[in-house]
Short mmCIF file of C-alpha atoms in Angstrom, two decimals:
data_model
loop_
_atom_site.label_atom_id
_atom_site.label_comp_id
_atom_site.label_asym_id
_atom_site.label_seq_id
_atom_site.Cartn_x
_atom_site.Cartn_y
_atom_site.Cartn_z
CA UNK A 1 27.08 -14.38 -48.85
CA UNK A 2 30.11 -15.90 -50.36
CA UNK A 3 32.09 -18.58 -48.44
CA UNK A 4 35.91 -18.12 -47.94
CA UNK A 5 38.05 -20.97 -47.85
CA UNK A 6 39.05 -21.17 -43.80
CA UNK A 7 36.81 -19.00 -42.31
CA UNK A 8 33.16 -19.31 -40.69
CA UNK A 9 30.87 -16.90 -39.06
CA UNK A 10 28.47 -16.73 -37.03
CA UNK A 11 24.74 -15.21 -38.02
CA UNK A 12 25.42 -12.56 -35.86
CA UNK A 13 28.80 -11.27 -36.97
CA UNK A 14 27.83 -12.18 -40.82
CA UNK A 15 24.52 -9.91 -39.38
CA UNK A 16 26.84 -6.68 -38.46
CA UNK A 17 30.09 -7.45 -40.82
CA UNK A 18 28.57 -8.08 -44.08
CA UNK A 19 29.72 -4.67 -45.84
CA UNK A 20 33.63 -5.38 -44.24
CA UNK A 21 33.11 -8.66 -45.55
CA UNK A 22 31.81 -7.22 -49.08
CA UNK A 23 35.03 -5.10 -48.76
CA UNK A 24 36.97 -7.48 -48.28
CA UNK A 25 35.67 -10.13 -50.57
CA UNK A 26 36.28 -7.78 -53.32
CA UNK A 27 39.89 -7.36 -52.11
CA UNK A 28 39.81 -11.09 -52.15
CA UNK A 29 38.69 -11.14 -56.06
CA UNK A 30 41.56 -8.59 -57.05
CA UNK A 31 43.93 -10.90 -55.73
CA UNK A 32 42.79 -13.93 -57.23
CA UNK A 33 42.81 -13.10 -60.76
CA UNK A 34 45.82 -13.93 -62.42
CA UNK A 35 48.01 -13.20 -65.52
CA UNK A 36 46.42 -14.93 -68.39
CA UNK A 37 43.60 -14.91 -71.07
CA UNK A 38 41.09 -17.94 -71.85
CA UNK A 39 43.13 -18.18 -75.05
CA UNK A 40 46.14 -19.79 -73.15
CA UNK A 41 43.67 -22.06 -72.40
CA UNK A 42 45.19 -21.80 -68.51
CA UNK A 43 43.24 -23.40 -65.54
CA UNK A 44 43.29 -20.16 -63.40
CA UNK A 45 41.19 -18.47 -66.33
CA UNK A 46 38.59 -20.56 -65.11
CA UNK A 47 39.23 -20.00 -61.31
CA UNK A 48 39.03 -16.12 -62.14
CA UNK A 49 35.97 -16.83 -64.27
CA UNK A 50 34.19 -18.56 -61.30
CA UNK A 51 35.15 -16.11 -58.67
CA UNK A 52 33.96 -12.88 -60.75
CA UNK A 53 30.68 -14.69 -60.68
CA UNK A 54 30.55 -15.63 -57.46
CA UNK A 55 31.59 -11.76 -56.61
CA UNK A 56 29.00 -10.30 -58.76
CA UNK A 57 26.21 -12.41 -56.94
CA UNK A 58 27.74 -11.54 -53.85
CA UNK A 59 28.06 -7.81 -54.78
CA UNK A 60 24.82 -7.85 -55.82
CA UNK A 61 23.09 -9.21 -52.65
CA UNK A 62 25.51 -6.66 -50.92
CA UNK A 63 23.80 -3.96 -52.31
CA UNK A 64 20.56 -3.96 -49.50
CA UNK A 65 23.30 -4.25 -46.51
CA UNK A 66 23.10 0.08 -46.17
CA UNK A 67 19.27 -0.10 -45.79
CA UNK A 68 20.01 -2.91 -43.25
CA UNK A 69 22.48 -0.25 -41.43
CA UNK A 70 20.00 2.35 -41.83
CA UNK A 71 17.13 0.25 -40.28
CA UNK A 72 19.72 -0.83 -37.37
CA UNK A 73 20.31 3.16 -36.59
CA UNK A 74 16.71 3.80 -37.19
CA UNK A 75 16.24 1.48 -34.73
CA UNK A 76 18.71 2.39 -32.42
CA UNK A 77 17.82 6.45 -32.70
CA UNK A 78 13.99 5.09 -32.19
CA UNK A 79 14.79 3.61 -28.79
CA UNK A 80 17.59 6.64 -27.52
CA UNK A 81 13.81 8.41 -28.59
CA UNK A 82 11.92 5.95 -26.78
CA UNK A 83 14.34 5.85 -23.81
CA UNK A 84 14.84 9.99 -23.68
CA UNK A 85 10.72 10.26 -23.60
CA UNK A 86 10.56 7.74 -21.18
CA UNK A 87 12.90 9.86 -19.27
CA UNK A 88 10.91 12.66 -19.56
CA UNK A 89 7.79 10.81 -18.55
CA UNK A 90 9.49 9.74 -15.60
CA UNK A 91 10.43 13.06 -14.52
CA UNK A 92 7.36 14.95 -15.12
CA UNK A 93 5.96 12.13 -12.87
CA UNK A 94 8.63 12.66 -10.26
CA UNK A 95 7.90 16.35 -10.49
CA UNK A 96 3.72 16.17 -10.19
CA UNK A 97 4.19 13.54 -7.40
CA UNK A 98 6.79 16.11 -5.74
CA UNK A 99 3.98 18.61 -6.20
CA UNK A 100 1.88 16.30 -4.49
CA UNK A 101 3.73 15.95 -1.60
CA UNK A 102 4.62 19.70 -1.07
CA UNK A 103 0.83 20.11 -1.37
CA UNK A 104 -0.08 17.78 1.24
CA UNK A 105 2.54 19.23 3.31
CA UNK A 106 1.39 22.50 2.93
CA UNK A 107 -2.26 21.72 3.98
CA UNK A 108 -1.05 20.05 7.14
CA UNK A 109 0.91 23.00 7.87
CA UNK A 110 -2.12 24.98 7.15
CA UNK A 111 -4.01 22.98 9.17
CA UNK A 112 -1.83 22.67 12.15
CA UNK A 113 -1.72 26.86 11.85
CA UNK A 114 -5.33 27.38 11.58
CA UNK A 115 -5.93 25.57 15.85
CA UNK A 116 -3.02 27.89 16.55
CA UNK A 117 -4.49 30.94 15.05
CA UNK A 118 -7.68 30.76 16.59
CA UNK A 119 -6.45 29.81 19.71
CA UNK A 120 -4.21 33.51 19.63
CA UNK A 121 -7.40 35.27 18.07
CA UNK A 122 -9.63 33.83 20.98
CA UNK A 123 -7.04 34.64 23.48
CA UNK A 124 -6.56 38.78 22.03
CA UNK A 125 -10.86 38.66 21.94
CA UNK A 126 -10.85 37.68 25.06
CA UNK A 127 -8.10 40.38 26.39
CA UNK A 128 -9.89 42.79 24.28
CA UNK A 129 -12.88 42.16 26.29
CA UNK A 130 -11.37 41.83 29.66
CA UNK A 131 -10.05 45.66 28.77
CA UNK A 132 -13.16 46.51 27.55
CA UNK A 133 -14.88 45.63 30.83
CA UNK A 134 -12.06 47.54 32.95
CA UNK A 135 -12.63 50.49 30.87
CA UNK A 136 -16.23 50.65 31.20
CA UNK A 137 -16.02 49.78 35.40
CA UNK A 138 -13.33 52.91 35.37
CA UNK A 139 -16.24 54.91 33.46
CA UNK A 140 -18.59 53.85 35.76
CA UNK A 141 -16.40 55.15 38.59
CA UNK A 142 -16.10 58.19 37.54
CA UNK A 143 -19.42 58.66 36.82
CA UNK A 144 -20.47 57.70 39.99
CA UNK A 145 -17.98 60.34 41.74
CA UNK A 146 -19.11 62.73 39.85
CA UNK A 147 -22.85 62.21 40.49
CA UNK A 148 -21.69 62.58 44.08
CA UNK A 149 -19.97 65.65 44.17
CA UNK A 150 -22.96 67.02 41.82
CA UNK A 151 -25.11 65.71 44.27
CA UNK A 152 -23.05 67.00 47.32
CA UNK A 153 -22.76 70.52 45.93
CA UNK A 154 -26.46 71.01 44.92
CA UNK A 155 -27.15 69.94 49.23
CA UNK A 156 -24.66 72.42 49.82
CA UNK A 157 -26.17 74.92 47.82
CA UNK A 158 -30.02 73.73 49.04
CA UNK A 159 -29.00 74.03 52.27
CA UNK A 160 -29.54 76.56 54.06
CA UNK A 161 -26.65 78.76 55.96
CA UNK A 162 -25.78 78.47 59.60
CA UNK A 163 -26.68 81.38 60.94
CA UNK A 164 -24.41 82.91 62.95
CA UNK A 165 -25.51 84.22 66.81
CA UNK A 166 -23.54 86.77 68.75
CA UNK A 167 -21.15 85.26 71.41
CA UNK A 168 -23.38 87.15 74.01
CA UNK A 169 -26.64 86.51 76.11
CA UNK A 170 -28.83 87.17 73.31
CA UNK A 171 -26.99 84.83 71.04
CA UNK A 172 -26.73 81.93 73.35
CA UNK A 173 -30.50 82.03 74.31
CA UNK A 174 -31.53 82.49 70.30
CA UNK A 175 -28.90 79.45 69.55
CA UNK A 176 -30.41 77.37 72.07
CA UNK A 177 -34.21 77.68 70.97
CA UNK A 178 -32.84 76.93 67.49
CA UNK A 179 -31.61 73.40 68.61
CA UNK A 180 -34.34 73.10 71.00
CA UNK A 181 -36.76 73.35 67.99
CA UNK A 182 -35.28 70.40 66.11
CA UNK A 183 -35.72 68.20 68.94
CA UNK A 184 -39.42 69.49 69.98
CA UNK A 185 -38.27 71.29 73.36
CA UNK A 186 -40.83 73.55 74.63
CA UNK A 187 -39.54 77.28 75.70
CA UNK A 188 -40.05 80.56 75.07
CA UNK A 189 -37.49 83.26 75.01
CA UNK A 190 -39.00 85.36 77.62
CA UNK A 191 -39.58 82.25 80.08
CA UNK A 192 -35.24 80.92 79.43
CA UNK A 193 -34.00 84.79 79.75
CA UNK A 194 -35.93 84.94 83.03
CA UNK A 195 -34.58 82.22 84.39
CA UNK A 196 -31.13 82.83 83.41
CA UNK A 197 -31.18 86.42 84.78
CA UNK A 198 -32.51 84.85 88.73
CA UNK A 199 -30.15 81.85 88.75
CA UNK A 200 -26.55 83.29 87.35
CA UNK A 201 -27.05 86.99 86.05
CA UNK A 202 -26.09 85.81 82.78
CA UNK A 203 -22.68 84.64 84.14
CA UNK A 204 -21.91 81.30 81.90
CA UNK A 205 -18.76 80.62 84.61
CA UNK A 206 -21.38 80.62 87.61
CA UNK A 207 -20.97 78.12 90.40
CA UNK A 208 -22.84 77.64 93.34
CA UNK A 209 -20.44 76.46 96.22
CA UNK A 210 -22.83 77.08 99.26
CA UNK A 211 -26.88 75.65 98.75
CA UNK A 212 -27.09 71.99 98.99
CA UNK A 213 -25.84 70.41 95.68
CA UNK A 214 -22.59 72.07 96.89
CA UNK A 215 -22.58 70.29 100.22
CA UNK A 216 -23.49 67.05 98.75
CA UNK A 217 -20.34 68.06 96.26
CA UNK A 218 -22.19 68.67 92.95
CA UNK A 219 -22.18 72.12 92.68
CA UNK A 220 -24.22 74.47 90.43
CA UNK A 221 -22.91 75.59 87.37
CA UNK A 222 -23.67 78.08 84.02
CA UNK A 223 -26.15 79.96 82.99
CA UNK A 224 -28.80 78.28 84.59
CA UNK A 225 -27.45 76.59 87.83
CA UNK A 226 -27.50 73.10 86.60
CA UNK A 227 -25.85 70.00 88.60
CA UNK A 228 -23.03 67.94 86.75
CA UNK A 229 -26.10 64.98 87.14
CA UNK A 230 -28.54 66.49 85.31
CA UNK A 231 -26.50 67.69 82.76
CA UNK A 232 -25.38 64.41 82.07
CA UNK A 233 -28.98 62.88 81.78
CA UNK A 234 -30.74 65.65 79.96
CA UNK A 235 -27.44 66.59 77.45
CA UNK A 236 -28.78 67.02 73.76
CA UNK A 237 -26.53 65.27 71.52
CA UNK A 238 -25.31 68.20 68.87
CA UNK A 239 -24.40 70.33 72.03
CA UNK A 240 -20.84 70.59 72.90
CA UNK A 241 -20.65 67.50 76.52
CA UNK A 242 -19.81 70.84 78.77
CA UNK A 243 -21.70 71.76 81.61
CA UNK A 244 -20.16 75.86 81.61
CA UNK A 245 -20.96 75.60 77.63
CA UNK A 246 -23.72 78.59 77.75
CA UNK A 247 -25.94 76.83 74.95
CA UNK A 248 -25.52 73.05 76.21
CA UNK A 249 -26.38 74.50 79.63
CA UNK A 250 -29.59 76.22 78.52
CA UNK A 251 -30.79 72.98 76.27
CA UNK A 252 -29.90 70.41 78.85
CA UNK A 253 -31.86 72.99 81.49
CA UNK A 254 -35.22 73.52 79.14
CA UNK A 255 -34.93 69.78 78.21
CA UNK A 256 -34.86 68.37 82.53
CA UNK A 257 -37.47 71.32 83.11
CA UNK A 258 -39.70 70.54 80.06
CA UNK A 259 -39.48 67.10 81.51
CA UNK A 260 -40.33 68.19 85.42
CA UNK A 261 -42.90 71.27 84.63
CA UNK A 262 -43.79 71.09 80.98
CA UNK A 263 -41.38 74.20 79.85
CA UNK A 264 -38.96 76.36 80.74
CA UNK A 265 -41.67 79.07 81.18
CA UNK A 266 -43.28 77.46 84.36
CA UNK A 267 -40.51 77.64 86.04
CA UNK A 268 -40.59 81.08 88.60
CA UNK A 269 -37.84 79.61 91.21
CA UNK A 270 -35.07 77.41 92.40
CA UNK A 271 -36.08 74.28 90.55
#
């Protein structure tokens, strides 16, 4: 590059001014040359001559400065390129290691769930089962009811019907040996009607106020003139606990006589 008289640069500004400089050294030429031939023979011819050599060397070194330019934006475009990818890297990098991150999150909230989930799936197993086991004792209830009221209605129809005995003589004396049977007391109904007929007539309400047992103030009573003592000992449970009862008196009377003279039937007198 051409030097002008008064001014330096400095590498770098000759570096980025050289096609101002070009301009302006051109500028610089146009003002130099002067009125005048090389005829006249005039010293400025010779100035002019000079500095239109100078410029053409200096215009023709000028000539690479635009592919300098164009290498400085080349460069400059190749590291806004370099600069915008490494952008780009950066953020894709953010972005995975964001993905990362909400991954890992998400598996500890998974994980953190999945004690928590079992713990309610245990605890509505366990419900489940207590229910179950409510439902089946219920069942079993039932059942069991119902097996007894089967089993208390087939009884009832097994066993047999009470019969039913006339509120007479007859009756009383046939409803006695009926009891008297279950508990293995001997009598016949010949020997008990007998009996009956010698010590009250049949009178259930008979009382003795006169023999003995009267004086000693127990006094005879029912069907077959038995003492409130006697009764009391020889009573057969299932019997109404009444000494004028007809059938209580007859038991309780076979029962003391079975007991004194083997039945009922041995029996001919005041006993």
């Amino acid at each position: 590059m051409p030097s002008i008289p008064g001014f330096t640069l400095s590498p770098k500004a000759k570096k980025y001014s050289t096609i101002g400089l070009g301009t302006a050294g051109a500028a610089a030429l146009a003002l130099t040359v002067l009125p005048g031939t090389a005829a006249h023979g005039e010293p400025g011819q010779t100035s002019a001559k000079k500095i239109a050599t100078e410029s053409a060397a200096y215009t023709t070194h000028s000539s690479i400065l635009p592919k300098q330019g164009q290498d400085l934006t080349a460069q400059h475009n190749g590291s806004l390129l370099q600069v915008t990818e490494n952008g780009k890297k950066a953020e894709a990098k953010d972005a995975a290691t964001a993905q990362r991150t909400d991954a890992k999150a998400d598996k500890k909230t998974e994980a953190a769930a999945e004690p928590k989930a079992a713990k309610e799936a245990k605890a509505q197993q366990q419900a489940k089962a207590a229910q179950d086991a409510r439902n089946r004792a219920a069942r079993a209830a039932a059942e069991q009811e119902r097996a007894k009221k089967e089993a208390a209605s087939r009884s009832a129809e097994r066993a047999p019907a009470k019969p039913a005995y006339p509120n007479n003589l007859d009756g009383w004396i046939r409803e006695a040996m009926s009891i008297m049977k279950q508990h293995g007391i001997p009598g016949s109904y010949e020997g008990i009607h007998r009996n009956i007929i010698r010590e009250s007539g049949g009178n259930p309400n008979a009382v003795n106020n006169w023999d003995i047992n009267a004086r000693n103030g127990v006094p005879s009573k029912g069907l077959l003139q038995v003492i409130q003592p006697t009764f009391d000992t020889y009573h057969v449970e299932g019997t109404p606990d009444n000494l004028l009862d007809p059938v209580a008196n007859i038991v309780a009377a076979c029962n003391y006589a079975a007991d004194r003279y083997g039945s009922m039937d041995n029996v001919n007198s005041a006993y």
